[in-house]
């Protein structure tokens, strides 16, 4: 990835915050951090000048000067320490504000328009582990951007200030080539440039593979983490199958990627460390060696010699920005790459209608749910339903049936608007409140009350109504546990969870209810009771169910049969 592109992408991710409603506070804070940065550089230059006076007072046995130097040093050090403390404080405040803003932005982008669902359908592995992107990558982006940009600024100012000092201390070095005398101005500066330039060149050369390796490492770590959390989620099924060995092999297989990549990182890092530590070790002696000719020819005194060594250290550390920040720069590029990918794919999903989704949805139908010439496909383009045309009137009861895999659930997904591989026209009533109940309903982590009201109702529901609804759904044994916080999907049986889903229906009273094998875990008598209760309590609600059981025919008036090759037949039950 070219440098210009990295910076463009970084700006693309960053700009929204710096131009957002929080921009003034952010810029103010940034100004404070920069001012404190410059303050610390200024104090460092004062300490540098102090070196000269201090060692000079020692060399000339000047006791007064010595004491004065010690006091000056204490004052300068105190100011430096205080400035650094405030600098860190302001920087961390800016960091957390920026991260909060960016997290909110990514989160709402991801949750908006069911992007989190469509992303896995449309982007596959290209936008893997969105959780890692929103938590770790956003944090790393903010941290690294602030660190690298502020360090760069500080280093630029440091280098300029100390180059000025070094230039003045360099005097004129005379080189003799035969009879010709060549004056060299600022030789200390040129030597520092040469030394730092060589170090930077070799570090970039050696460390380049780290960009890809760091990127892969984070990807493999996230994959491994995801695998383990999936294992935890499916603990019961795996325990029934006694699939531990299989899971262990799979997990170790995933870990192998981490390990192989890590070993590659290790050998690059070892070479880099040899280079960078050798580089900083020799830097100390290099400065003294370079200044020595002027000292031994009596052109500078001992204090200036120390001042040069100190200034040299500053110029080199400023120059070696790339050396010090190499791994950080590599991580930064990797993070930008990942966040940018994520952003691009989320935008693609938002724009998806033009590419894949040719289903037109309009509101305001007078007749009910009107489906016109609806085609439903699999992601690979295979047609599941061809040119379906039907009208579901308020209070209608339709059962969708057909062999396993023929596209029943996918048709429901299309009607509720989350399946993007469809074409045709769906018109729904203006006030349609739609509810979709899958075989295994989502149970949020929280109280049972929250699970019952998920994702929230427009009307207020009091405790009495909740208890009565639980009783109606044959869940009265749970009425005393409304405020318990649990992972309810782990505690309740599948049948109980299906009855909680029915309780949600009764509490939220949708106009359109889609049930996808929502009673598969109930005995036939309870299934009958639940359907009859919904029919009695919500007579105007249109019910569209998917299921295999023959008993379901009793609770529906029409049947829509799919054959999985595009064919369909809508008929009255009993005909
Ligand atoms: N996310 C997906 N990616 C790729 N293919 C999918 C996806 N979801 C469903 N399919 C495919 O679409 C086809 C229809 O699936 P669907 O779940 O709608 O079948 P179904 O009729 O409800 O099956 P069952 O009765 O077994 O529940 C299947 O071949 C399935 O593999």
PDB file of N, CA and C and ligand atoms in Angstrom, residues 117 120-121 377-380 382 384 402-411 413 419 421 439 516-517 546 548 562, ligand 1:
ATOM      1  N   UNK A 117     -26.091  -8.049   9.653  1.00  0.00           N
ATOM      2  CA  UNK A 117     -26.566  -9.313   9.086  1.00  0.00           C
ATOM      3  C   UNK A 117     -26.163  -9.420   7.614  1.00  0.00           C
ATOM      4  N   UNK A 120     -22.400 -10.244   6.585  1.00  0.00           N
ATOM      5  CA  UNK A 120     -21.899 -11.613   6.499  1.00  0.00           C
ATOM      6  C   UNK A 120     -22.406 -12.315   5.244  1.00  0.00           C
ATOM      7  N   UNK A 121     -23.559 -11.860   4.753  1.00  0.00           N
ATOM      8  CA  UNK A 121     -24.060 -12.452   3.509  1.00  0.00           C
ATOM      9  C   UNK A 121     -23.298 -11.945   2.296  1.00  0.00           C
ATOM     10  N   UNK A 377     -33.713 -15.674  -4.574  1.00  0.00           N
ATOM     11  CA  UNK A 377     -32.561 -16.482  -4.999  1.00  0.00           C
ATOM     12  C   UNK A 377     -31.669 -16.823  -3.818  1.00  0.00           C
ATOM     13  N   UNK A 378     -30.798 -17.817  -4.057  1.00  0.00           N
ATOM     14  CA  UNK A 378     -29.719 -18.074  -3.097  1.00  0.00           C
ATOM     15  C   UNK A 378     -28.580 -17.118  -3.454  1.00  0.00           C
ATOM     16  N   UNK A 379     -27.599 -16.957  -2.572  1.00  0.00           N
ATOM     17  CA  UNK A 379     -26.489 -16.045  -2.917  1.00  0.00           C
ATOM     18  C   UNK A 379     -25.782 -16.445  -4.203  1.00  0.00           C
ATOM     19  N   UNK A 380     -25.795 -17.757  -4.542  1.00  0.00           N
ATOM     20  CA  UNK A 380     -25.112 -18.176  -5.775  1.00  0.00           C
ATOM     21  C   UNK A 380     -25.994 -17.994  -7.017  1.00  0.00           C
ATOM     22  N   UNK A 382     -29.039 -19.267  -7.575  1.00  0.00           N
ATOM     23  CA  UNK A 382     -30.056 -20.306  -7.832  1.00  0.00           C
ATOM     24  C   UNK A 382     -31.427 -19.834  -7.361  1.00  0.00           C
ATOM     25  N   UNK A 384     -35.031 -19.823  -5.879  1.00  0.00           N
ATOM     26  CA  UNK A 384     -35.809 -20.631  -4.924  1.00  0.00           C
ATOM     27  C   UNK A 384     -37.313 -20.435  -5.162  1.00  0.00           C
ATOM     28  N   UNK A 402     -43.195 -27.236   2.306  1.00  0.00           N
ATOM     29  CA  UNK A 402     -42.365 -27.741   1.202  1.00  0.00           C
ATOM     30  C   UNK A 402     -41.192 -28.503   1.784  1.00  0.00           C
ATOM     31  N   UNK A 403     -40.459 -29.212   0.927  1.00  0.00           N
ATOM     32  CA  UNK A 403     -39.350 -30.020   1.451  1.00  0.00           C
ATOM     33  C   UNK A 403     -38.255 -29.167   2.088  1.00  0.00           C
ATOM     34  N   UNK A 404     -37.464 -29.810   2.935  1.00  0.00           N
ATOM     35  CA  UNK A 404     -36.386 -29.104   3.623  1.00  0.00           C
ATOM     36  C   UNK A 404     -35.420 -28.497   2.610  1.00  0.00           C
ATOM     37  N   UNK A 405     -35.072 -27.227   2.852  1.00  0.00           N
ATOM     38  CA  UNK A 405     -34.105 -26.552   1.969  1.00  0.00           C
ATOM     39  C   UNK A 405     -34.744 -25.936   0.739  1.00  0.00           C
ATOM     40  N   UNK A 406     -36.096 -25.938   0.659  1.00  0.00           N
ATOM     41  CA  UNK A 406     -36.735 -25.418  -0.563  1.00  0.00           C
ATOM     42  C   UNK A 406     -36.843 -23.891  -0.539  1.00  0.00           C
ATOM     43  N   UNK A 407     -36.559 -23.271   0.598  1.00  0.00           N
ATOM     44  CA  UNK A 407     -36.541 -21.803   0.621  1.00  0.00           C
ATOM     45  C   UNK A 407     -37.644 -21.173   1.460  1.00  0.00           C
ATOM     46  N   UNK A 408     -38.253 -21.936   2.353  1.00  0.00           N
ATOM     47  CA  UNK A 408     -39.360 -21.389   3.166  1.00  0.00           C
ATOM     48  C   UNK A 408     -38.864 -20.245   4.068  1.00  0.00           C
ATOM     49  N   UNK A 409     -37.776 -20.542   4.820  1.00  0.00           N
ATOM     50  CA  UNK A 409     -37.261 -19.496   5.723  1.00  0.00           C
ATOM     51  C   UNK A 409     -36.750 -18.314   4.919  1.00  0.00           C
ATOM     52  N   UNK A 410     -36.140 -18.603   3.783  1.00  0.00           N
ATOM     53  CA  UNK A 410     -35.595 -17.519   2.969  1.00  0.00           C
ATOM     54  C   UNK A 410     -36.717 -16.617   2.441  1.00  0.00           C
ATOM     55  N   UNK A 411     -37.867 -17.229   2.130  1.00  0.00           N
ATOM     56  CA  UNK A 411     -39.008 -16.415   1.686  1.00  0.00           C
ATOM     57  C   UNK A 411     -39.452 -15.490   2.833  1.00  0.00           C
ATOM     58  N   UNK A 413     -37.562 -14.409   5.258  1.00  0.00           N
ATOM     59  CA  UNK A 413     -36.511 -13.379   5.391  1.00  0.00           C
ATOM     60  C   UNK A 413     -36.732 -12.281   4.353  1.00  0.00           C
ATOM     61  N   UNK A 419     -33.415 -10.242   3.524  1.00  0.00           N
ATOM     62  CA  UNK A 419     -32.727 -11.063   2.508  1.00  0.00           C
ATOM     63  C   UNK A 419     -32.501 -10.222   1.258  1.00  0.00           C
ATOM     64  N   UNK A 421     -31.141 -10.988  -1.748  1.00  0.00           N
ATOM     65  CA  UNK A 421     -31.108 -11.576  -3.102  1.00  0.00           C
ATOM     66  C   UNK A 421     -32.539 -11.811  -3.607  1.00  0.00           C
ATOM     67  N   UNK A 439     -37.183 -20.226  14.925  1.00  0.00           N
ATOM     68  CA  UNK A 439     -37.262 -21.420  15.760  1.00  0.00           C
ATOM     69  C   UNK A 439     -36.612 -21.181  17.126  1.00  0.00           C
ATOM     70  N   UNK A 516     -41.427 -18.918  12.037  1.00  0.00           N
ATOM     71  CA  UNK A 516     -40.602 -19.883  11.306  1.00  0.00           C
ATOM     72  C   UNK A 516     -40.306 -21.079  12.214  1.00  0.00           C
ATOM     73  N   UNK A 517     -41.101 -22.102  12.072  1.00  0.00           N
ATOM     74  CA  UNK A 517     -41.007 -23.296  12.923  1.00  0.00           C
ATOM     75  C   UNK A 517     -40.919 -22.897  14.396  1.00  0.00           C
ATOM     76  N   UNK A 546     -44.193 -21.060   8.900  1.00  0.00           N
ATOM     77  CA  UNK A 546     -43.437 -22.081   8.185  1.00  0.00           C
ATOM     78  C   UNK A 546     -43.365 -23.276   9.106  1.00  0.00           C
ATOM     79  N   UNK A 548     -43.305 -28.006   9.267  1.00  0.00           N
ATOM     80  CA  UNK A 548     -43.427 -29.312   8.594  1.00  0.00           C
ATOM     81  C   UNK A 548     -44.599 -30.137   9.128  1.00  0.00           C
ATOM     82  N   UNK A 562     -43.905 -24.663  -1.727  1.00  0.00           N
ATOM     83  CA  UNK A 562     -42.741 -24.358  -2.573  1.00  0.00           C
ATOM     84  C   UNK A 562     -42.096 -25.680  -2.981  1.00  0.00           C
TER      85      UNK A 562
HETATM   86  N1  LIG B   1     -26.817 -17.359   4.340  1.00  0.00           N
HETATM   87  C1  LIG B   1     -26.899 -18.255   3.367  1.00  0.00           C
HETATM   88  N2  LIG B   1     -25.888 -18.401   2.509  1.00  0.00           N
HETATM   89  C2  LIG B   1     -25.951 -19.307   1.516  1.00  0.00           C
HETATM   90  N3  LIG B   1     -27.003 -20.121   1.297  1.00  0.00           N
HETATM   91  C3  LIG B   1     -28.051 -20.014   2.117  1.00  0.00           C
HETATM   92  C4  LIG B   1     -28.060 -19.084   3.195  1.00  0.00           C
HETATM   93  N4  LIG B   1     -29.229 -19.212   3.854  1.00  0.00           N
HETATM   94  C5  LIG B   1     -29.927 -20.181   3.205  1.00  0.00           C
HETATM   95  N5  LIG B   1     -29.231 -20.668   2.178  1.00  0.00           N
HETATM   96  C6  LIG B   1     -29.623 -21.750   1.260  1.00  0.00           C
HETATM   97  O1  LIG B   1     -30.895 -21.456   0.731  1.00  0.00           O
HETATM   98  C7  LIG B   1     -31.662 -22.648   0.638  1.00  0.00           C
HETATM   99  C8  LIG B   1     -32.993 -22.466   1.352  1.00  0.00           C
HETATM  100  O2  LIG B   1     -32.742 -22.361   2.736  1.00  0.00           O
HETATM  101  P1  LIG B   1     -33.950 -22.191   3.760  1.00  0.00           P
HETATM  102  O3  LIG B   1     -33.385 -22.051   5.112  1.00  0.00           O
HETATM  103  O4  LIG B   1     -34.821 -21.093   3.281  1.00  0.00           O
HETATM  104  O5  LIG B   1     -34.699 -23.573   3.596  1.00  0.00           O
HETATM  105  P2  LIG B   1     -35.990 -24.106   4.350  1.00  0.00           P
HETATM  106  O6  LIG B   1     -36.976 -24.475   3.298  1.00  0.00           O
HETATM  107  O7  LIG B   1     -36.457 -23.150   5.379  1.00  0.00           O
HETATM  108  O8  LIG B   1     -35.362 -25.396   5.019  1.00  0.00           O
HETATM  109  P3  LIG B   1     -35.779 -26.208   6.348  1.00  0.00           P
HETATM  110  O9  LIG B   1     -37.162 -26.730   6.129  1.00  0.00           O
HETATM  111  O10 LIG B   1     -34.788 -27.297   6.366  1.00  0.00           O
HETATM  112  O11 LIG B   1     -35.684 -25.266   7.483  1.00  0.00           O
HETATM  113  C9  LIG B   1     -30.836 -23.778   1.228  1.00  0.00           C
HETATM  114  O12 LIG B   1     -30.254 -24.500   0.174  1.00  0.00           O
HETATM  115  C10 LIG B   1     -29.773 -23.058   2.016  1.00  0.00           C
HETATM  116  O13 LIG B   1     -28.567 -23.775   2.007  1.00  0.00           O
END
